[in-house]
């Protein structure tokens, strides 16, 4: 059972998932605050390099299983052409302007 993207509670997170699933790099980049950071399985990564490899060039797609923390923590079935399908957890930090300052992902 998955949650429809348009029903996600946090507008910035909803826009993030929408941009990932549409492979819309410009929309994705517009959501990030200047200097935004991210980590994958507890290791900080270069956000531009990681998203190009894990999302955009590999057809990444997020199916949302559940959300918590006001919509800023997601349990996701994530798939891409590189790794196939895996269950992941995503946590987002959003600033007062509604831009994502950090996201953390990893195996769930």
PDB file of C-alpha atoms in Angstrom:
ATOM      1  CA  UNK A   1       0.000   0.000   0.000  1.00  0.00           C
ATOM      2  CA  UNK A   2       1.491   3.320  -0.965  1.00  0.00           C
ATOM      3  CA  UNK A   3       0.649   6.946  -0.291  1.00  0.00           C
ATOM      4  CA  UNK A   4      -0.168   9.134  -3.285  1.00  0.00           C
ATOM      5  CA  UNK A   5       2.494  11.814  -3.676  1.00  0.00           C
ATOM      6  CA  UNK A   6      -0.097  14.613  -3.723  1.00  0.00           C
ATOM      7  CA  UNK A   7      -1.217  13.524  -0.232  1.00  0.00           C
ATOM      8  CA  UNK A   8       2.195  13.930   1.416  1.00  0.00           C
ATOM      9  CA  UNK A   9       2.051  16.278   4.402  1.00  0.00           C
ATOM     10  CA  UNK A  10       5.077  18.505   3.847  1.00  0.00           C
ATOM     11  CA  UNK A  11       4.986  20.691   0.691  1.00  0.00           C
ATOM     12  CA  UNK A  12       8.779  20.683   0.194  1.00  0.00           C
ATOM     13  CA  UNK A  13       8.977  16.905   0.557  1.00  0.00           C
ATOM     14  CA  UNK A  14       5.979  16.485  -1.760  1.00  0.00           C
ATOM     15  CA  UNK A  15       7.753  18.641  -4.377  1.00  0.00           C
ATOM     16  CA  UNK A  16      10.998  16.655  -3.867  1.00  0.00           C
ATOM     17  CA  UNK A  17       9.279  13.318  -4.525  1.00  0.00           C
ATOM     18  CA  UNK A  18       7.406  14.802  -7.500  1.00  0.00           C
ATOM     19  CA  UNK A  19      10.667  16.112  -9.031  1.00  0.00           C
ATOM     20  CA  UNK A  20      12.486  12.796  -8.459  1.00  0.00           C
ATOM     21  CA  UNK A  21       9.693  10.743 -10.010  1.00  0.00           C
ATOM     22  CA  UNK A  22       9.405  13.129 -12.983  1.00  0.00           C
ATOM     23  CA  UNK A  23      13.229  13.137 -13.411  1.00  0.00           C
ATOM     24  CA  UNK A  24      12.960  16.942 -13.356  1.00  0.00           C
ATOM     25  CA  UNK A  25      16.440  18.081 -12.371  1.00  0.00           C
ATOM     26  CA  UNK A  26      15.625  21.805 -12.588  1.00  0.00           C
ATOM     27  CA  UNK A  27      12.627  21.456 -10.255  1.00  0.00           C
ATOM     28  CA  UNK A  28      14.695  19.290  -7.913  1.00  0.00           C
ATOM     29  CA  UNK A  29      17.566  21.778  -7.752  1.00  0.00           C
ATOM     30  CA  UNK A  30      15.124  24.645  -7.135  1.00  0.00           C
ATOM     31  CA  UNK A  31      13.942  22.890  -3.960  1.00  0.00           C
ATOM     32  CA  UNK A  32      17.393  22.797  -2.401  1.00  0.00           C
ATOM     33  CA  UNK A  33      18.593  25.605  -0.182  1.00  0.00           C
ATOM     34  CA  UNK A  34      22.046  27.008  -0.995  1.00  0.00           C
ATOM     35  CA  UNK A  35      24.654  24.720   0.526  1.00  0.00           C
ATOM     36  CA  UNK A  36      22.210  21.833   0.995  1.00  0.00           C
ATOM     37  CA  UNK A  37      23.765  18.561   2.145  1.00  0.00           C
ATOM     38  CA  UNK A  38      22.832  14.886   2.112  1.00  0.00           C
ATOM     39  CA  UNK A  39      23.956  11.514   3.371  1.00  0.00           C
ATOM     40  CA  UNK A  40      23.503   7.957   2.129  1.00  0.00           C
ATOM     41  CA  UNK A  41      23.639   5.151   4.713  1.00  0.00           C
ATOM     42  CA  UNK A  42      25.256   7.539   7.214  1.00  0.00           C
ATOM     43  CA  UNK A  43      28.004   8.856   4.925  1.00  0.00           C
ATOM     44  CA  UNK A  44      27.869  12.421   3.631  1.00  0.00           C
ATOM     45  CA  UNK A  45      27.914  12.579  -0.158  1.00  0.00           C
ATOM     46  CA  UNK A  46      28.247  15.288  -2.790  1.00  0.00           C
ATOM     47  CA  UNK A  47      24.594  16.089  -3.459  1.00  0.00           C
ATOM     48  CA  UNK A  48      25.041  16.900  -7.168  1.00  0.00           C
ATOM     49  CA  UNK A  49      27.110  13.809  -7.943  1.00  0.00           C
ATOM     50  CA  UNK A  50      24.925  11.473  -5.865  1.00  0.00           C
ATOM     51  CA  UNK A  51      21.593  12.646  -7.283  1.00  0.00           C
ATOM     52  CA  UNK A  52      22.912  12.482 -10.843  1.00  0.00           C
ATOM     53  CA  UNK A  53      24.079   8.899 -10.323  1.00  0.00           C
ATOM     54  CA  UNK A  54      21.336   7.544  -8.030  1.00  0.00           C
ATOM     55  CA  UNK A  55      18.329   9.500  -9.310  1.00  0.00           C
ATOM     56  CA  UNK A  56      18.565  11.220 -12.680  1.00  0.00           C
ATOM     57  CA  UNK A  57      20.806   9.076 -14.883  1.00  0.00           C
ATOM     58  CA  UNK A  58      19.430   5.837 -13.376  1.00  0.00           C
ATOM     59  CA  UNK A  59      15.672   6.626 -13.536  1.00  0.00           C
ATOM     60  CA  UNK A  60      15.154   6.783  -9.768  1.00  0.00           C
ATOM     61  CA  UNK A  61      11.592   6.410  -8.512  1.00  0.00           C
ATOM     62  CA  UNK A  62      10.070   6.729  -5.039  1.00  0.00           C
ATOM     63  CA  UNK A  63       6.939   4.806  -3.969  1.00  0.00           C
ATOM     64  CA  UNK A  64       5.948   6.123  -0.550  1.00  0.00           C
ATOM     65  CA  UNK A  65       4.946   3.474   2.001  1.00  0.00           C
ATOM     66  CA  UNK A  66       4.435   5.777   4.979  1.00  0.00           C
ATOM     67  CA  UNK A  67       5.276   9.194   6.367  1.00  0.00           C
ATOM     68  CA  UNK A  68       5.927  10.499   9.869  1.00  0.00           C
ATOM     69  CA  UNK A  69       7.356  13.588  11.589  1.00  0.00           C
ATOM     70  CA  UNK A  70       4.863  15.892   9.842  1.00  0.00           C
ATOM     71  CA  UNK A  71       5.783  14.449   6.463  1.00  0.00           C
ATOM     72  CA  UNK A  72       9.520  14.947   6.865  1.00  0.00           C
ATOM     73  CA  UNK A  73      10.378  11.267   7.329  1.00  0.00           C
ATOM     74  CA  UNK A  74       9.367   8.794   4.634  1.00  0.00           C
ATOM     75  CA  UNK A  75       9.521   5.034   4.314  1.00  0.00           C
ATOM     76  CA  UNK A  76      10.028   4.438   0.598  1.00  0.00           C
ATOM     77  CA  UNK A  77      10.315   1.603  -1.862  1.00  0.00           C
ATOM     78  CA  UNK A  78      13.042   3.121  -4.041  1.00  0.00           C
ATOM     79  CA  UNK A  79      14.099   1.758  -7.380  1.00  0.00           C
ATOM     80  CA  UNK A  80      16.605   2.732 -10.039  1.00  0.00           C
ATOM     81  CA  UNK A  81      18.314   1.065 -12.984  1.00  0.00           C
ATOM     82  CA  UNK A  82      21.562   0.593 -11.021  1.00  0.00           C
ATOM     83  CA  UNK A  83      20.409  -1.124  -7.827  1.00  0.00           C
ATOM     84  CA  UNK A  84      16.891  -2.330  -8.611  1.00  0.00           C
ATOM     85  CA  UNK A  85      14.354  -2.006  -5.807  1.00  0.00           C
ATOM     86  CA  UNK A  86      15.053  -1.490  -2.108  1.00  0.00           C
ATOM     87  CA  UNK A  87      13.277  -0.324   1.016  1.00  0.00           C
ATOM     88  CA  UNK A  88      14.707   2.987   2.191  1.00  0.00           C
ATOM     89  CA  UNK A  89      14.101   5.654   4.807  1.00  0.00           C
ATOM     90  CA  UNK A  90      14.386   9.352   3.936  1.00  0.00           C
ATOM     91  CA  UNK A  91      14.609  12.219   6.446  1.00  0.00           C
ATOM     92  CA  UNK A  92      14.333  15.853   5.381  1.00  0.00           C
ATOM     93  CA  UNK A  93      15.317  19.131   7.026  1.00  0.00           C
ATOM     94  CA  UNK A  94      13.389  22.104   5.611  1.00  0.00           C
ATOM     95  CA  UNK A  95      14.151  25.781   6.308  1.00  0.00           C
ATOM     96  CA  UNK A  96      11.677  28.593   7.026  1.00  0.00           C
ATOM     97  CA  UNK A  97      11.517  29.430   3.311  1.00  0.00           C
ATOM     98  CA  UNK A  98      10.365  25.888   2.527  1.00  0.00           C
ATOM     99  CA  UNK A  99      13.628  24.780   0.925  1.00  0.00           C
ATOM    100  CA  UNK A 100      15.387  21.531   1.743  1.00  0.00           C
ATOM    101  CA  UNK A 101      18.661  22.101   3.607  1.00  0.00           C
ATOM    102  CA  UNK A 102      19.476  18.417   4.126  1.00  0.00           C
ATOM    103  CA  UNK A 103      18.188  14.979   3.339  1.00  0.00           C
ATOM    104  CA  UNK A 104      19.391  11.638   4.635  1.00  0.00           C
ATOM    105  CA  UNK A 105      18.610   8.317   3.036  1.00  0.00           C
ATOM    106  CA  UNK A 106      19.555   4.749   3.711  1.00  0.00           C
ATOM    107  CA  UNK A 107      18.362   1.175   3.830  1.00  0.00           C
ATOM    108  CA  UNK A 108      15.288   0.704   6.005  1.00  0.00           C
TER     109      UNK A 108
END
